[in-house]
Coordinates of C-alpha atoms in Angstrom, one line a residue:
M1 CA 20.2 -20.4 -41.7
A2 CA 18.0 -17.4 -42.8
H3 CA 14.9 -19.5 -42.3
D4 CA 16.1 -20.7 -38.8
H5 CA 16.8 -17.3 -37.8
H6 CA 13.4 -16.1 -38.8
H7 CA 11.7 -18.8 -36.9
H8 CA 13.8 -18.1 -33.9
D9 CA 12.9 -14.4 -33.5
H10 CA 9.2 -15.2 -34.2
H11 CA 9.1 -17.7 -31.3
D12 CA 11.1 -15.6 -28.9
H13 CA 9.0 -12.4 -29.5
S14 CA 5.6 -14.0 -30.0
H15 CA 4.5 -12.7 -26.6
L16 CA 5.1 -9.0 -27.6
S17 CA 2.4 -6.7 -28.7
S18 CA 2.8 -5.0 -32.1
A19 CA 3.9 -1.9 -30.4
E20 CA 6.5 -3.7 -28.3
A21 CA 7.7 -5.6 -31.3
R22 CA 8.2 -2.4 -33.3
V23 CA 10.1 -0.8 -30.5
K24 CA 12.2 -3.8 -30.2
A25 CA 13.0 -3.9 -33.9
L26 CA 13.8 -0.1 -33.7
E27 CA 16.2 -0.7 -30.8
T28 CA 17.9 -3.7 -32.6
I29 CA 18.5 -1.4 -35.8
L30 CA 19.8 1.4 -33.8
V31 CA 22.1 -0.8 -31.7
A32 CA 23.3 -2.6 -35.0
K33 CA 24.1 0.7 -36.5
G34 CA 26.1 1.9 -33.5
L35 CA 23.6 4.8 -32.8
V36 CA 22.6 3.7 -29.3
D37 CA 24.7 2.1 -26.6
P38 CA 23.1 -0.8 -25.1
A39 CA 24.6 -0.1 -21.7
A40 CA 23.1 3.4 -21.8
L41 CA 19.7 1.8 -22.6
D42 CA 20.0 -0.5 -19.5
A43 CA 20.9 2.5 -17.3
I44 CA 18.0 4.4 -18.4
I45 CA 15.6 1.4 -17.9
D46 CA 17.2 0.6 -14.4
T47 CA 16.6 4.5 -13.5
Y48 CA 12.9 4.4 -14.3
E49 CA 12.5 0.8 -12.8
T50 CA 14.3 1.4 -9.4
R51 CA 15.2 5.1 -8.8
I52 CA 12.5 7.3 -10.4
G53 CA 8.8 6.9 -9.7
P54 CA 5.9 7.7 -7.3
R55 CA 7.6 6.4 -4.3
N56 CA 10.0 9.3 -4.5
G57 CA 7.0 11.7 -4.3
A58 CA 5.5 9.6 -1.6
R59 CA 8.6 10.1 0.6
V60 CA 8.4 13.8 -0.1
V61 CA 4.7 13.8 1.0
A62 CA 5.3 11.8 4.2
L63 CA 8.3 14.1 5.2
A64 CA 5.9 17.1 4.7
W65 CA 3.2 15.4 7.0
A66 CA 5.9 14.6 9.6
D67 CA 8.1 17.7 9.6
P68 CA 6.4 21.1 9.6
A69 CA 9.8 22.7 8.9
Y70 CA 10.2 20.7 5.9
A71 CA 6.5 21.4 4.8
A72 CA 7.5 25.1 5.1
R73 CA 10.4 24.8 2.8
L74 CA 8.4 22.8 0.3
R75 CA 5.7 25.6 0.1
S76 CA 8.4 28.2 -0.2
D77 CA 10.7 26.4 -2.8
A78 CA 9.6 23.1 -3.7
T79 CA 12.4 22.4 -6.2
A80 CA 15.0 23.0 -3.5
A81 CA 13.2 21.1 -0.8
I82 CA 12.7 18.1 -3.1
A83 CA 16.3 18.2 -4.2
E84 CA 17.2 18.0 -0.5
M85 CA 15.9 14.4 -0.8
G86 CA 18.0 13.6 -3.8
Y87 CA 15.2 14.0 -6.3
S88 CA 16.0 16.3 -9.2
G89 CA 17.2 16.5 -12.7
R90 CA 15.2 16.1 -16.0
Q91 CA 11.6 17.2 -15.6
G92 CA 12.1 18.0 -11.9
E93 CA 13.0 21.6 -12.4
H94 CA 10.8 24.4 -11.3
M95 CA 8.5 22.5 -9.0
V96 CA 5.7 23.8 -7.1
A97 CA 3.9 22.0 -4.3
V98 CA 0.1 22.7 -3.6
F99 CA -1.2 21.5 -0.3
N100 CA -4.8 20.1 0.0
D101 CA -6.9 21.2 3.1
V102 CA -10.3 21.0 4.2
Q103 CA -11.3 23.9 2.0
T104 CA -9.4 23.2 -1.2
H105 CA -8.4 20.3 -3.3
H106 CA -5.8 20.7 -5.9
M107 CA -5.7 18.8 -9.2
V108 CA -2.9 18.9 -11.9
V109 CA -3.3 18.7 -15.7
C110 CA -1.2 19.6 -18.7
T111 CA -3.7 20.9 -21.2
L112 CA -1.1 21.4 -24.1
C113 CA 0.8 18.1 -23.9
S114 CA 1.8 15.9 -20.8
C115 CA 4.3 17.9 -18.8
Y116 CA 4.8 15.8 -15.7
P117 CA 7.3 15.7 -12.8
W118 CA 9.4 12.8 -13.6
A119 CA 11.7 13.1 -10.8
V120 CA 9.0 12.5 -8.2
L121 CA 6.2 10.6 -10.0
G122 CA 8.0 8.8 -12.7
L123 CA 6.5 8.5 -16.1
P124 CA 3.1 9.7 -16.6
P125 CA 0.1 7.4 -16.8
V126 CA -1.7 7.0 -20.1
W127 CA -4.9 8.8 -19.0
Y128 CA -2.8 11.9 -17.9
K129 CA -1.7 12.2 -21.7
S130 CA -5.2 11.6 -23.2
A131 CA -7.0 14.4 -24.8
P132 CA -10.4 13.8 -22.8
Y133 CA -8.5 14.1 -19.4
R134 CA -6.6 17.3 -20.5
S135 CA -9.8 18.9 -21.8
R136 CA -12.2 17.8 -19.2
A137 CA -10.1 18.3 -16.1
V138 CA -10.4 22.0 -16.7
L139 CA -14.0 22.2 -17.9
D140 CA -15.5 19.7 -15.3
P141 CA -12.9 18.9 -12.6
R142 CA -15.6 17.7 -10.1
G143 CA -16.9 15.4 -12.7
V144 CA -13.5 14.0 -13.6
L145 CA -12.8 13.4 -9.9
A146 CA -16.2 11.4 -9.7
E147 CA -15.0 9.1 -12.4
F148 CA -11.8 8.5 -10.4
G149 CA -14.0 7.7 -7.4
V150 CA -13.3 10.9 -5.6
A151 CA -16.4 12.5 -4.2
L152 CA -15.7 15.9 -2.5
P153 CA -18.1 18.0 -0.5
A154 CA -19.9 20.6 -2.5
S155 CA -18.4 23.3 -0.3
M156 CA -14.8 22.3 -1.2
R157 CA -13.1 24.4 -3.8
I158 CA -11.3 22.6 -6.5
R159 CA -8.3 24.3 -8.0
V160 CA -6.7 22.9 -11.3
W161 CA -3.2 23.8 -12.1
D162 CA -2.0 23.7 -15.6
S163 CA 1.6 22.2 -15.8
T164 CA 3.9 23.4 -18.3
A165 CA 7.5 22.9 -19.5
E166 CA 8.5 25.6 -17.1
T167 CA 6.5 24.7 -14.0
R168 CA 5.4 21.2 -12.7
Y169 CA 3.1 20.7 -9.7
L170 CA 3.1 18.1 -7.0
V171 CA -0.1 17.8 -4.9
I172 CA 0.4 17.3 -1.3
P173 CA -2.7 15.4 -0.1
Q174 CA -4.2 15.8 3.4
R175 CA -2.7 13.5 5.9
P176 CA -5.1 10.7 6.9
E177 CA -6.6 10.7 10.3
G178 CA -5.4 7.9 12.8
T179 CA -1.7 8.3 11.6
D180 CA -0.3 10.1 14.6
G181 CA 3.0 8.7 15.5
W182 CA 3.5 6.8 12.4
S183 CA 6.9 6.6 10.8
Q184 CA 7.7 8.3 7.6
E185 CA 8.1 5.0 5.8
R186 CA 4.7 3.9 7.0
L187 CA 3.1 7.1 6.0
A188 CA 4.6 7.0 2.5
G189 CA 2.7 3.7 2.0
L190 CA -0.5 5.7 2.3
V191 CA 0.4 8.0 -0.6
T192 CA -0.6 7.1 -4.2
R193 CA 0.5 8.5 -7.5
D194 CA -3.1 9.8 -8.2
S195 CA -3.2 11.5 -4.9
M196 CA -0.3 13.5 -5.9
I197 CA -1.8 14.4 -9.2
G198 CA -5.0 15.3 -7.3
T199 CA -7.3 12.7 -9.1
G200 CA -7.1 10.7 -5.9
L201 CA -6.8 11.0 -2.0
A202 CA -4.2 9.5 0.4
M203 CA -5.3 5.9 1.5
A204 CA -6.7 5.7 5.0
P205 CA -5.1 3.5 7.5
G206 CA -5.9 -0.2 6.7
E207 CA -6.9 0.7 3.1
R208 CA -5.2 -1.3 0.3
S209 CA -4.2 0.3 -3.0
A210 CA -6.0 -1.1 -6.0

């Protein structure tokens, strides 16, 4: 029986990476010991798969583009304005929205760790947490942007904001030209995660995300 059980697990999990297999093993042990409720785990996974992520931030940006009154509230108190749309909670407190324009491009980094606005952007990408990004974003923001494929005019100022546990930033990219009269849903489709970190730009009409 013991041999059969071992073979069964090996077969079912053979597609997992070593890291995934370790996480799966840890989860199994914690559940078996009664330290973790499987239903709670399912709820957390569902939250990050369906309710938290960059589409939330994209809707915030689209509304700011479409509604000057909302944009003003976002500038004044981003935490409250974002909460109006139902996006709040852990890692969504003390938000600040910074608006790109023709003179200034904003970019966000967390030099100490990886503080990130989960409520509107979901979980941070691996590169956001990497030491090279955290150090170089401050020292050479224009060079880092070039590596992301973003070439800005030499005359445009780049401001780098250091996110902390107390304050998290959301970049509001410039609204693409040719989008007059678009619905908020359609506008949100042009907003990428990277454009809300500042390592990208909003897509132009007709452009497809990578």
